[in-house]
PDB file of C-alpha atoms and ligand atoms in Angstrom:
ATOM      1  CA  UNK D   1     147.663  14.579  44.764  1.00  0.00           C
ATOM      2  CA  UNK D   2     150.100  15.146  47.263  1.00  0.00           C
ATOM      3  CA  UNK D   3     152.152  18.269  47.479  1.00  0.00           C
ATOM      4  CA  UNK D   4     155.995  18.146  46.011  1.00  0.00           C
ATOM      5  CA  UNK D   5     158.350  19.229  48.758  1.00  0.00           C
ATOM      6  CA  UNK D   6     160.901  20.816  46.713  1.00  0.00           C
ATOM      7  CA  UNK D   7     164.207  19.984  48.233  1.00  0.00           C
ATOM      8  CA  UNK D   8     166.338  21.757  45.331  1.00  0.00           C
ATOM      9  CA  UNK D   9     164.456  24.846  45.894  1.00  0.00           C
ATOM     10  CA  UNK D  10     164.516  24.527  49.484  1.00  0.00           C
ATOM     11  CA  UNK D  11     168.361  23.669  49.361  1.00  0.00           C
ATOM     12  CA  UNK D  12     169.119  26.514  47.212  1.00  0.00           C
ATOM     13  CA  UNK D  13     167.127  29.081  49.297  1.00  0.00           C
ATOM     14  CA  UNK D  14     169.656  27.615  52.464  1.00  0.00           C
ATOM     15  CA  UNK D  15     172.759  28.081  50.461  1.00  0.00           C
ATOM     16  CA  UNK D  16     171.544  31.580  49.669  1.00  0.00           C
ATOM     17  CA  UNK D  17     171.354  32.198  53.411  1.00  0.00           C
ATOM     18  CA  UNK D  18     174.722  30.293  54.144  1.00  0.00           C
ATOM     19  CA  UNK D  19     176.399  32.267  51.636  1.00  0.00           C
ATOM     20  CA  UNK D  20     175.321  35.654  53.115  1.00  0.00           C
ATOM     21  CA  UNK D  21     176.344  34.546  56.454  1.00  0.00           C
ATOM     22  CA  UNK D  22     179.948  33.680  54.898  1.00  0.00           C
ATOM     23  CA  UNK D  23     179.978  37.206  53.623  1.00  0.00           C
ATOM     24  CA  UNK D  24     179.356  38.508  57.105  1.00  0.00           C
ATOM     25  CA  UNK D  25     181.636  35.950  58.710  1.00  0.00           C
ATOM     26  CA  UNK D  26     184.583  37.309  56.554  1.00  0.00           C
ATOM     27  CA  UNK D  27     184.103  40.943  57.142  1.00  0.00           C
ATOM     28  CA  UNK D  28     184.293  40.481  60.987  1.00  0.00           C
ATOM     29  CA  UNK D  29     187.186  37.736  60.911  1.00  0.00           C
ATOM     30  CA  UNK D  30     188.792  38.797  57.709  1.00  0.00           C
ATOM     31  CA  UNK D  31     188.839  35.053  56.734  1.00  0.00           C
ATOM     32  CA  UNK D  32     186.206  32.589  55.720  1.00  0.00           C
ATOM     33  CA  UNK D  33     184.894  29.171  57.147  1.00  0.00           C
ATOM     34  CA  UNK D  34     187.022  26.083  55.830  1.00  0.00           C
ATOM     35  CA  UNK D  35     185.652  22.641  55.400  1.00  0.00           C
ATOM     36  CA  UNK D  36     188.228  19.650  54.949  1.00  0.00           C
ATOM     37  CA  UNK D  37     186.500  16.320  53.488  1.00  0.00           C
ATOM     38  CA  UNK D  38     188.209  13.287  53.697  1.00  0.00           C
ATOM     39  CA  UNK D  39     187.633  10.401  51.322  1.00  0.00           C
ATOM     40  CA  UNK D  40     189.155   7.072  51.589  1.00  0.00           C
ATOM     41  CA  UNK D  41     188.932   4.733  48.863  1.00  0.00           C
ATOM     42  CA  UNK D  42     187.571   4.710  45.508  1.00  0.00           C
ATOM     43  CA  UNK D  43     183.786   4.236  46.099  1.00  0.00           C
ATOM     44  CA  UNK D  44     182.102   5.591  43.043  1.00  0.00           C
ATOM     45  CA  UNK D  45     178.877   6.903  45.070  1.00  0.00           C
ATOM     46  CA  UNK D  46     181.014   8.365  47.980  1.00  0.00           C
ATOM     47  CA  UNK D  47     183.310  10.219  45.114  1.00  0.00           C
ATOM     48  CA  UNK D  48     180.102  11.947  44.022  1.00  0.00           C
ATOM     49  CA  UNK D  49     178.838  12.935  47.252  1.00  0.00           C
ATOM     50  CA  UNK D  50     182.486  14.547  48.269  1.00  0.00           C
ATOM     51  CA  UNK D  51     182.878  16.076  45.037  1.00  0.00           C
ATOM     52  CA  UNK D  52     179.163  17.769  45.497  1.00  0.00           C
ATOM     53  CA  UNK D  53     180.114  18.988  48.983  1.00  0.00           C
ATOM     54  CA  UNK D  54     183.193  20.360  47.840  1.00  0.00           C
ATOM     55  CA  UNK D  55     181.486  22.247  45.009  1.00  0.00           C
ATOM     56  CA  UNK D  56     178.903  23.838  47.126  1.00  0.00           C
ATOM     57  CA  UNK D  57     181.174  24.676  49.961  1.00  0.00           C
ATOM     58  CA  UNK D  58     182.970  26.767  47.028  1.00  0.00           C
ATOM     59  CA  UNK D  59     179.539  28.134  45.873  1.00  0.00           C
ATOM     60  CA  UNK D  60     178.861  29.653  49.375  1.00  0.00           C
ATOM     61  CA  UNK D  61     182.316  31.242  49.531  1.00  0.00           C
ATOM     62  CA  UNK D  62     184.346  28.735  51.792  1.00  0.00           C
ATOM     63  CA  UNK D  63     187.499  27.040  51.287  1.00  0.00           C
ATOM     64  CA  UNK D  64     186.948  23.479  51.050  1.00  0.00           C
ATOM     65  CA  UNK D  65     189.919  20.771  50.768  1.00  0.00           C
ATOM     66  CA  UNK D  66     189.074  17.262  49.708  1.00  0.00           C
ATOM     67  CA  UNK D  67     191.711  14.708  51.279  1.00  0.00           C
ATOM     68  CA  UNK D  68     191.944  11.593  49.110  1.00  0.00           C
ATOM     69  CA  UNK D  69     193.531   8.639  50.968  1.00  0.00           C
ATOM     70  CA  UNK D  70     193.924   5.153  49.244  1.00  0.00           C
ATOM     71  CA  UNK D  71     191.771   2.049  49.927  1.00  0.00           C
ATOM     72  CA  UNK D  72     194.407   0.520  52.012  1.00  0.00           C
ATOM     73  CA  UNK D  73     194.909   3.497  54.235  1.00  0.00           C
ATOM     74  CA  UNK D  74     195.933   2.677  57.635  1.00  0.00           C
ATOM     75  CA  UNK D  75     194.089   3.594  60.763  1.00  0.00           C
ATOM     76  CA  UNK D  76     197.379   5.710  62.210  1.00  0.00           C
ATOM     77  CA  UNK D  77     197.393   7.688  58.588  1.00  0.00           C
ATOM     78  CA  UNK D  78     193.855   8.610  58.936  1.00  0.00           C
ATOM     79  CA  UNK D  79     194.444   9.573  62.556  1.00  0.00           C
ATOM     80  CA  UNK D  80     197.327  11.505  61.975  1.00  0.00           C
ATOM     81  CA  UNK D  81     195.383  13.458  59.052  1.00  0.00           C
ATOM     82  CA  UNK D  82     192.338  14.288  61.657  1.00  0.00           C
ATOM     83  CA  UNK D  83     194.867  15.362  63.969  1.00  0.00           C
ATOM     84  CA  UNK D  84     196.357  17.765  61.672  1.00  0.00           C
ATOM     85  CA  UNK D  85     192.805  19.031  60.500  1.00  0.00           C
ATOM     86  CA  UNK D  86     191.729  19.362  64.082  1.00  0.00           C
ATOM     87  CA  UNK D  87     194.978  21.587  64.897  1.00  0.00           C
ATOM     88  CA  UNK D  88     194.511  23.678  61.945  1.00  0.00           C
ATOM     89  CA  UNK D  89     193.139  27.135  62.529  1.00  0.00           C
ATOM     90  CA  UNK D  90     191.955  27.619  59.076  1.00  0.00           C
ATOM     91  CA  UNK D  91     189.904  24.502  59.086  1.00  0.00           C
ATOM     92  CA  UNK D  92     186.357  24.942  60.979  1.00  0.00           C
ATOM     93  CA  UNK D  93     184.478  21.601  59.606  1.00  0.00           C
ATOM     94  CA  UNK D  94     185.692  18.005  59.415  1.00  0.00           C
ATOM     95  CA  UNK D  95     183.861  15.316  57.491  1.00  0.00           C
ATOM     96  CA  UNK D  96     185.038  11.812  56.762  1.00  0.00           C
ATOM     97  CA  UNK D  97     182.772  10.445  54.285  1.00  0.00           C
ATOM     98  CA  UNK D  98     181.460   7.163  55.358  1.00  0.00           C
ATOM     99  CA  UNK D  99     181.239   4.111  54.933  1.00  0.00           C
ATOM    100  CA  UNK D 100     185.149   3.553  55.419  1.00  0.00           C
ATOM    101  CA  UNK D 101     186.926   0.434  54.352  1.00  0.00           C
ATOM    102  CA  UNK D 102     186.653  -2.595  56.494  1.00  0.00           C
ATOM    103  CA  UNK D 103     190.188  -2.555  57.985  1.00  0.00           C
ATOM    104  CA  UNK D 104     189.225   0.998  59.550  1.00  0.00           C
ATOM    105  CA  UNK D 105     187.424   1.625  62.802  1.00  0.00           C
ATOM    106  CA  UNK D 106     184.808   3.895  61.977  1.00  0.00           C
ATOM    107  CA  UNK D 107     183.815   4.402  65.562  1.00  0.00           C
ATOM    108  CA  UNK D 108     187.299   5.537  66.564  1.00  0.00           C
ATOM    109  CA  UNK D 109     187.978   7.883  63.845  1.00  0.00           C
ATOM    110  CA  UNK D 110     184.828   9.492  64.263  1.00  0.00           C
ATOM    111  CA  UNK D 111     185.789   9.986  68.151  1.00  0.00           C
ATOM    112  CA  UNK D 112     189.016  11.550  66.937  1.00  0.00           C
ATOM    113  CA  UNK D 113     187.619  14.259  65.209  1.00  0.00           C
ATOM    114  CA  UNK D 114     187.130  17.724  67.310  1.00  0.00           C
ATOM    115  CA  UNK D 115     183.912  17.526  68.527  1.00  0.00           C
ATOM    116  CA  UNK D 116     183.536  21.463  67.542  1.00  0.00           C
ATOM    117  CA  UNK D 117     184.527  20.705  63.984  1.00  0.00           C
ATOM    118  CA  UNK D 118     182.394  18.012  63.710  1.00  0.00           C
ATOM    119  CA  UNK D 119     180.054  19.287  61.104  1.00  0.00           C
ATOM    120  CA  UNK D 120     178.469  15.654  60.716  1.00  0.00           C
ATOM    121  CA  UNK D 121     177.590  15.923  64.256  1.00  0.00           C
ATOM    122  CA  UNK D 122     178.350  11.889  64.683  1.00  0.00           C
ATOM    123  CA  UNK D 123     180.835  12.619  67.524  1.00  0.00           C
ATOM    124  CA  UNK D 124     179.722  10.908  70.644  1.00  0.00           C
ATOM    125  CA  UNK D 125     179.850  14.347  72.622  1.00  0.00           C
ATOM    126  CA  UNK D 126     177.443  15.693  69.556  1.00  0.00           C
ATOM    127  CA  UNK D 127     175.374  12.721  70.059  1.00  0.00           C
ATOM    128  CA  UNK D 128     174.903  13.086  73.792  1.00  0.00           C
ATOM    129  CA  UNK D 129     174.040  16.873  72.955  1.00  0.00           C
ATOM    130  CA  UNK D 130     171.215  15.888  70.207  1.00  0.00           C
ATOM    131  CA  UNK D 131     169.472  13.679  72.717  1.00  0.00           C
ATOM    132  CA  UNK D 132     169.597  16.107  75.629  1.00  0.00           C
ATOM    133  CA  UNK D 133     168.248  18.733  73.013  1.00  0.00           C
ATOM    134  CA  UNK D 134     171.553  21.037  73.554  1.00  0.00           C
ATOM    135  CA  UNK D 135     173.226  20.556  70.163  1.00  0.00           C
ATOM    136  CA  UNK D 136     174.812  23.229  68.466  1.00  0.00           C
ATOM    137  CA  UNK D 137     175.755  20.949  65.356  1.00  0.00           C
ATOM    138  CA  UNK D 138     172.767  18.835  64.362  1.00  0.00           C
ATOM    139  CA  UNK D 139     173.481  15.702  62.009  1.00  0.00           C
ATOM    140  CA  UNK D 140     172.837  17.236  58.247  1.00  0.00           C
ATOM    141  CA  UNK D 141     170.256  14.499  56.815  1.00  0.00           C
ATOM    142  CA  UNK D 142     167.820  14.860  59.855  1.00  0.00           C
ATOM    143  CA  UNK D 143     168.157  18.460  59.992  1.00  0.00           C
ATOM    144  CA  UNK D 144     166.992  18.578  56.422  1.00  0.00           C
ATOM    145  CA  UNK D 145     164.387  16.373  56.908  1.00  0.00           C
ATOM    146  CA  UNK D 146     162.963  18.495  59.596  1.00  0.00           C
ATOM    147  CA  UNK D 147     163.014  21.630  57.589  1.00  0.00           C
ATOM    148  CA  UNK D 148     160.929  20.042  54.960  1.00  0.00           C
ATOM    149  CA  UNK D 149     158.629  18.872  57.482  1.00  0.00           C
ATOM    150  CA  UNK D 150     158.314  22.244  58.800  1.00  0.00           C
ATOM    151  CA  UNK D 151     157.574  23.436  55.335  1.00  0.00           C
ATOM    152  CA  UNK D 152     154.253  21.523  55.140  1.00  0.00           C
ATOM    153  CA  UNK D 153     153.423  21.057  58.830  1.00  0.00           C
ATOM    154  CA  UNK D 154     152.564  24.131  60.762  1.00  0.00           C
ATOM    155  CA  UNK D 155     152.798  22.261  64.309  1.00  0.00           C
ATOM    156  CA  UNK D 156     154.525  19.079  64.555  1.00  0.00           C
ATOM    157  CA  UNK D 157     153.430  18.749  68.015  1.00  0.00           C
ATOM    158  CA  UNK D 158     151.705  15.424  68.922  1.00  0.00           C
ATOM    159  CA  UNK D 159     151.822  14.091  65.385  1.00  0.00           C
ATOM    160  CA  UNK D 160     152.890  10.559  65.305  1.00  0.00           C
ATOM    161  CA  UNK D 161     156.218  10.036  63.260  1.00  0.00           C
ATOM    162  CA  UNK D 162     157.206   6.710  62.140  1.00  0.00           C
ATOM    163  CA  UNK D 163     160.814   6.428  61.428  1.00  0.00           C
ATOM    164  CA  UNK D 164     161.892   3.351  59.118  1.00  0.00           C
ATOM    165  CA  UNK D 165     165.739   2.537  59.669  1.00  0.00           C
ATOM    166  CA  UNK D 166     167.918   2.950  62.639  1.00  0.00           C
ATOM    167  CA  UNK D 167     171.174   3.861  61.159  1.00  0.00           C
ATOM    168  CA  UNK D 168     173.531   6.357  63.316  1.00  0.00           C
ATOM    169  CA  UNK D 169     173.353   8.944  60.335  1.00  0.00           C
ATOM    170  CA  UNK D 170     169.615   9.164  59.815  1.00  0.00           C
ATOM    171  CA  UNK D 171     167.475   6.988  61.927  1.00  0.00           C
ATOM    172  CA  UNK D 172     168.337   7.435  65.452  1.00  0.00           C
ATOM    173  CA  UNK D 173     169.200  11.291  65.078  1.00  0.00           C
ATOM    174  CA  UNK D 174     166.087  11.882  63.122  1.00  0.00           C
ATOM    175  CA  UNK D 175     163.967  10.136  66.030  1.00  0.00           C
ATOM    176  CA  UNK D 176     165.714  12.340  68.624  1.00  0.00           C
ATOM    177  CA  UNK D 177     164.945  15.572  66.681  1.00  0.00           C
ATOM    178  CA  UNK D 178     161.244  14.361  66.357  1.00  0.00           C
ATOM    179  CA  UNK D 179     160.977  13.728  69.865  1.00  0.00           C
ATOM    180  CA  UNK D 180     162.333  17.618  70.264  1.00  0.00           C
ATOM    181  CA  UNK D 181     159.411  18.729  68.279  1.00  0.00           C
ATOM    182  CA  UNK D 182     156.975  16.849  70.630  1.00  0.00           C
ATOM    183  CA  UNK D 183     156.170  14.183  68.037  1.00  0.00           C
ATOM    184  CA  UNK D 184     155.303  10.655  69.235  1.00  0.00           C
ATOM    185  CA  UNK D 185     158.032   8.873  67.485  1.00  0.00           C
ATOM    186  CA  UNK D 186     158.280   5.083  66.667  1.00  0.00           C
ATOM    187  CA  UNK D 187     161.347   3.854  65.017  1.00  0.00           C
ATOM    188  CA  UNK D 188     160.788   0.293  62.969  1.00  0.00           C
ATOM    189  CA  UNK D 189     163.779  -1.540  61.748  1.00  0.00           C
ATOM    190  CA  UNK D 190     164.601  -4.750  60.360  1.00  0.00           C
ATOM    191  CA  UNK D 191     163.745  -7.050  63.264  1.00  0.00           C
ATOM    192  CA  UNK D 192     160.556  -5.006  64.079  1.00  0.00           C
ATOM    193  CA  UNK D 193     156.842  -6.721  63.664  1.00  0.00           C
ATOM    194  CA  UNK D 194     154.052  -5.618  61.696  1.00  0.00           C
ATOM    195  CA  UNK D 195     155.860  -2.524  60.171  1.00  0.00           C
ATOM    196  CA  UNK D 196     153.095  -1.975  57.383  1.00  0.00           C
ATOM    197  CA  UNK D 197     150.602  -1.682  60.205  1.00  0.00           C
ATOM    198  CA  UNK D 198     152.572   0.591  62.372  1.00  0.00           C
ATOM    199  CA  UNK D 199     153.304   2.735  59.513  1.00  0.00           C
ATOM    200  CA  UNK D 200     149.734   2.892  58.551  1.00  0.00           C
ATOM    201  CA  UNK D 201     149.299   4.706  62.153  1.00  0.00           C
ATOM    202  CA  UNK D 202     151.793   7.588  60.945  1.00  0.00           C
ATOM    203  CA  UNK D 203     151.212  11.526  60.396  1.00  0.00           C
ATOM    204  CA  UNK D 204     154.626  11.575  59.567  1.00  0.00           C
ATOM    205  CA  UNK D 205     156.465   8.543  57.591  1.00  0.00           C
ATOM    206  CA  UNK D 206     160.695   9.089  57.267  1.00  0.00           C
ATOM    207  CA  UNK D 207     162.029   6.233  55.161  1.00  0.00           C
ATOM    208  CA  UNK D 208     165.599   5.713  55.713  1.00  0.00           C
ATOM    209  CA  UNK D 209     166.293   1.991  54.988  1.00  0.00           C
ATOM    210  CA  UNK D 210     168.079   2.056  51.723  1.00  0.00           C
ATOM    211  CA  UNK D 211     165.401  -0.654  50.189  1.00  0.00           C
ATOM    212  CA  UNK D 212     164.398   0.750  46.548  1.00  0.00           C
ATOM    213  CA  UNK D 213     160.654   1.595  46.703  1.00  0.00           C
ATOM    214  CA  UNK D 214     160.006  -0.603  49.643  1.00  0.00           C
ATOM    215  CA  UNK D 215     157.101   1.526  50.927  1.00  0.00           C
ATOM    216  CA  UNK D 216     153.743   1.223  49.046  1.00  0.00           C
ATOM    217  CA  UNK D 217     150.540   3.155  49.210  1.00  0.00           C
ATOM    218  CA  UNK D 218     149.070   0.674  51.549  1.00  0.00           C
ATOM    219  CA  UNK D 219     151.415   1.536  53.880  1.00  0.00           C
ATOM    220  CA  UNK D 220     150.346   5.210  54.275  1.00  0.00           C
ATOM    221  CA  UNK D 221     147.393   6.896  56.098  1.00  0.00           C
ATOM    222  CA  UNK D 222     145.743   9.208  53.760  1.00  0.00           C
ATOM    223  CA  UNK D 223     146.925  12.442  54.245  1.00  0.00           C
ATOM    224  CA  UNK D 224     150.456  11.355  55.932  1.00  0.00           C
ATOM    225  CA  UNK D 225     153.520  13.550  55.105  1.00  0.00           C
ATOM    226  CA  UNK D 226     156.266  11.078  53.356  1.00  0.00           C
ATOM    227  CA  UNK D 227     159.912  12.078  53.430  1.00  0.00           C
ATOM    228  CA  UNK D 228     162.198   9.621  51.415  1.00  0.00           C
ATOM    229  CA  UNK D 229     165.679   9.648  52.606  1.00  0.00           C
ATOM    230  CA  UNK D 230     166.704   6.803  50.247  1.00  0.00           C
ATOM    231  CA  UNK D 231     168.935   7.349  47.178  1.00  0.00           C
ATOM    232  CA  UNK D 232     169.062   3.725  45.231  1.00  0.00           C
ATOM    233  CA  UNK D 233     170.752   3.588  42.012  1.00  0.00           C
ATOM    234  CA  UNK D 234     168.541   0.770  40.121  1.00  0.00           C
ATOM    235  CA  UNK D 235     168.382  -0.460  36.527  1.00  0.00           C
ATOM    236  CA  UNK D 236     164.886   0.108  34.992  1.00  0.00           C
ATOM    237  CA  UNK D 237     164.134  -0.674  31.235  1.00  0.00           C
ATOM    238  CA  UNK D 238     167.815  -1.110  30.726  1.00  0.00           C
ATOM    239  CA  UNK D 239     168.035   2.542  32.290  1.00  0.00           C
ATOM    240  CA  UNK D 240     170.540   3.253  35.389  1.00  0.00           C
ATOM    241  CA  UNK D 241     168.197   5.494  37.561  1.00  0.00           C
ATOM    242  CA  UNK D 242     168.075   6.824  41.214  1.00  0.00           C
ATOM    243  CA  UNK D 243     164.906   5.777  43.074  1.00  0.00           C
ATOM    244  CA  UNK D 244     163.930   6.392  46.885  1.00  0.00           C
ATOM    245  CA  UNK D 245     163.009   3.810  49.641  1.00  0.00           C
ATOM    246  CA  UNK D 246     159.398   5.098  48.679  1.00  0.00           C
ATOM    247  CA  UNK D 247     157.294   3.815  45.599  1.00  0.00           C
ATOM    248  CA  UNK D 248     156.838   7.452  44.475  1.00  0.00           C
ATOM    249  CA  UNK D 249     154.039   6.764  41.974  1.00  0.00           C
ATOM    250  CA  UNK D 250     152.168   4.674  44.232  1.00  0.00           C
ATOM    251  CA  UNK D 251     152.270   6.648  47.265  1.00  0.00           C
ATOM    252  CA  UNK D 252     152.016  10.281  45.763  1.00  0.00           C
ATOM    253  CA  UNK D 253     148.050   9.706  45.215  1.00  0.00           C
ATOM    254  CA  UNK D 254     147.647   9.052  49.191  1.00  0.00           C
ATOM    255  CA  UNK D 255     150.200  11.363  50.729  1.00  0.00           C
ATOM    256  CA  UNK D 256     149.170  14.938  51.456  1.00  0.00           C
ATOM    257  CA  UNK D 257     153.079  15.711  51.023  1.00  0.00           C
ATOM    258  CA  UNK D 258     155.798  14.266  49.633  1.00  0.00           C
ATOM    259  CA  UNK D 259     159.535  14.541  48.571  1.00  0.00           C
ATOM    260  CA  UNK D 260     161.148  13.417  45.133  1.00  0.00           C
ATOM    261  CA  UNK D 261     164.156  11.360  44.844  1.00  0.00           C
ATOM    262  CA  UNK D 262     166.236  13.192  43.118  1.00  0.00           C
ATOM    263  CA  UNK D 263     165.578  16.181  44.159  1.00  0.00           C
ATOM    264  CA  UNK D 264     163.946  16.373  47.703  1.00  0.00           C
ATOM    265  CA  UNK D 265     166.176  15.169  50.820  1.00  0.00           C
ATOM    266  CA  UNK D 266     169.989  14.778  49.057  1.00  0.00           C
ATOM    267  CA  UNK D 267     170.214  18.544  48.092  1.00  0.00           C
ATOM    268  CA  UNK D 268     169.020  19.627  51.835  1.00  0.00           C
ATOM    269  CA  UNK D 269     171.660  17.222  53.123  1.00  0.00           C
ATOM    270  CA  UNK D 270     174.483  19.259  51.388  1.00  0.00           C
ATOM    271  CA  UNK D 271     172.810  22.447  52.097  1.00  0.00           C
ATOM    272  CA  UNK D 272     172.678  21.962  55.855  1.00  0.00           C
ATOM    273  CA  UNK D 273     176.496  20.619  55.754  1.00  0.00           C
ATOM    274  CA  UNK D 274     177.229  24.204  54.840  1.00  0.00           C
ATOM    275  CA  UNK D 275     175.032  25.501  57.279  1.00  0.00           C
ATOM    276  CA  UNK D 276     176.678  23.474  60.129  1.00  0.00           C
ATOM    277  CA  UNK D 277     179.943  24.623  58.496  1.00  0.00           C
ATOM    278  CA  UNK D 278     179.263  28.132  58.974  1.00  0.00           C
ATOM    279  CA  UNK D 279     177.806  27.676  62.517  1.00  0.00           C
ATOM    280  CA  UNK D 280     181.207  25.515  63.728  1.00  0.00           C
ATOM    281  CA  UNK D 281     183.332  28.444  62.356  1.00  0.00           C
ATOM    282  CA  UNK D 282     181.315  31.249  64.291  1.00  0.00           C
ATOM    283  CA  UNK D 283     181.508  29.150  67.336  1.00  0.00           C
ATOM    284  CA  UNK D 284     184.961  28.543  66.933  1.00  0.00           C
ATOM    285  CA  UNK D 285     185.695  32.140  66.195  1.00  0.00           C
ATOM    286  CA  UNK D 286     183.685  33.106  69.163  1.00  0.00           C
ATOM    287  CA  UNK D 287     186.244  31.557  71.208  1.00  0.00           C
ATOM    288  CA  UNK D 288     183.301  29.196  72.911  1.00  0.00           C
ATOM    289  CA  UNK D 289     183.404  26.151  70.557  1.00  0.00           C
ATOM    290  CA  UNK D 290     181.495  24.324  73.343  1.00  0.00           C
ATOM    291  CA  UNK D 291     178.923  26.540  74.146  1.00  0.00           C
ATOM    292  CA  UNK D 292     175.884  24.843  73.073  1.00  0.00           C
ATOM    293  CA  UNK D 293     172.840  26.526  71.601  1.00  0.00           C
ATOM    294  CA  UNK D 294     169.676  26.751  73.808  1.00  0.00           C
TER     295      UNK D 294
HETATM  296  N1  LIG V   1     177.723   8.937  53.980  1.00  0.00           N
HETATM  297  C1  LIG V   1     176.541   8.683  53.825  1.00  0.00           C
HETATM  298  N2  LIG V   1     175.833   9.758  54.181  1.00  0.00           N
HETATM  299  C2  LIG V   1     176.743  10.295  55.067  1.00  0.00           C
HETATM  300  C3  LIG V   1     176.888  11.920  55.648  1.00  0.00           C
HETATM  301  O1  LIG V   1     175.613  12.301  56.192  1.00  0.00           O
HETATM  302  N3  LIG V   1     177.980  12.083  56.344  1.00  0.00           N
HETATM  303  C4  LIG V   1     179.254  11.223  56.087  1.00  0.00           C
HETATM  304  N4  LIG V   1     180.218  11.317  56.669  1.00  0.00           N
HETATM  305  N5  LIG V   1     179.369  10.069  55.478  1.00  0.00           N
HETATM  306  C5  LIG V   1     177.870   9.834  54.683  1.00  0.00           C
END
């Protein structure tokens, strides 16, 4: 039976650490870090994510303001809000919840966020910094996955990691982070051939495809570590529930360690967002917002 990687408990520990960091920050600077969260439209899943982010920010002692814009919001209106938040010294972190409605240019919006306040780390400058292993801010979900991997793997060096999915939010930055950890990294995606056979060779599988319970036990090498990023709402036995991209019941007996859904990667993503907001606030107050960590 696989060891369960308890994302909820790990996230709480990280939240407690960030809370301590916020207290120190306020003693040093006489203010607290501020996180601005922007939600455009009324997508129910995005509303839940944003509510949880704001709630967690308050819990760690930060200020957090949710900016809600209507579904038909123009590029100009959103750009203007971003410009205001960029210029606001009380705002240290800016997050625009994705996906955005079709009329908005996502790339342009992300690039408009001041890189030093980009707590998602989606800005092209931050993407470049991640690839060259110079990032101060690391995308929240991949960072959470890496922390969970470190919990169960003493040494990631030389391990074969297969990342399933190539999104800008998870798959690509995850692959870059694992490469930085000296893993041998393979990314598979919808156009890849022989995906199951490639996964069977993996010491580490990161599933981030958004397909409910796609990954079965015969994809997994016995003893592999499986990290499930998927959060898919499905109806089973007339009950609505959340499942991952991994068929948990099928894979658990084969893996050496596995994350559950819910209670795995999800809580870690939000905890890492809090960590990034504190990191951004510290860098901004140190007057060296562009200084990158070694
Ligand atoms: N939508 C799904 N995941 C994320 C995330 O990590 N950040 C933002 N901004 N939007 C998302």
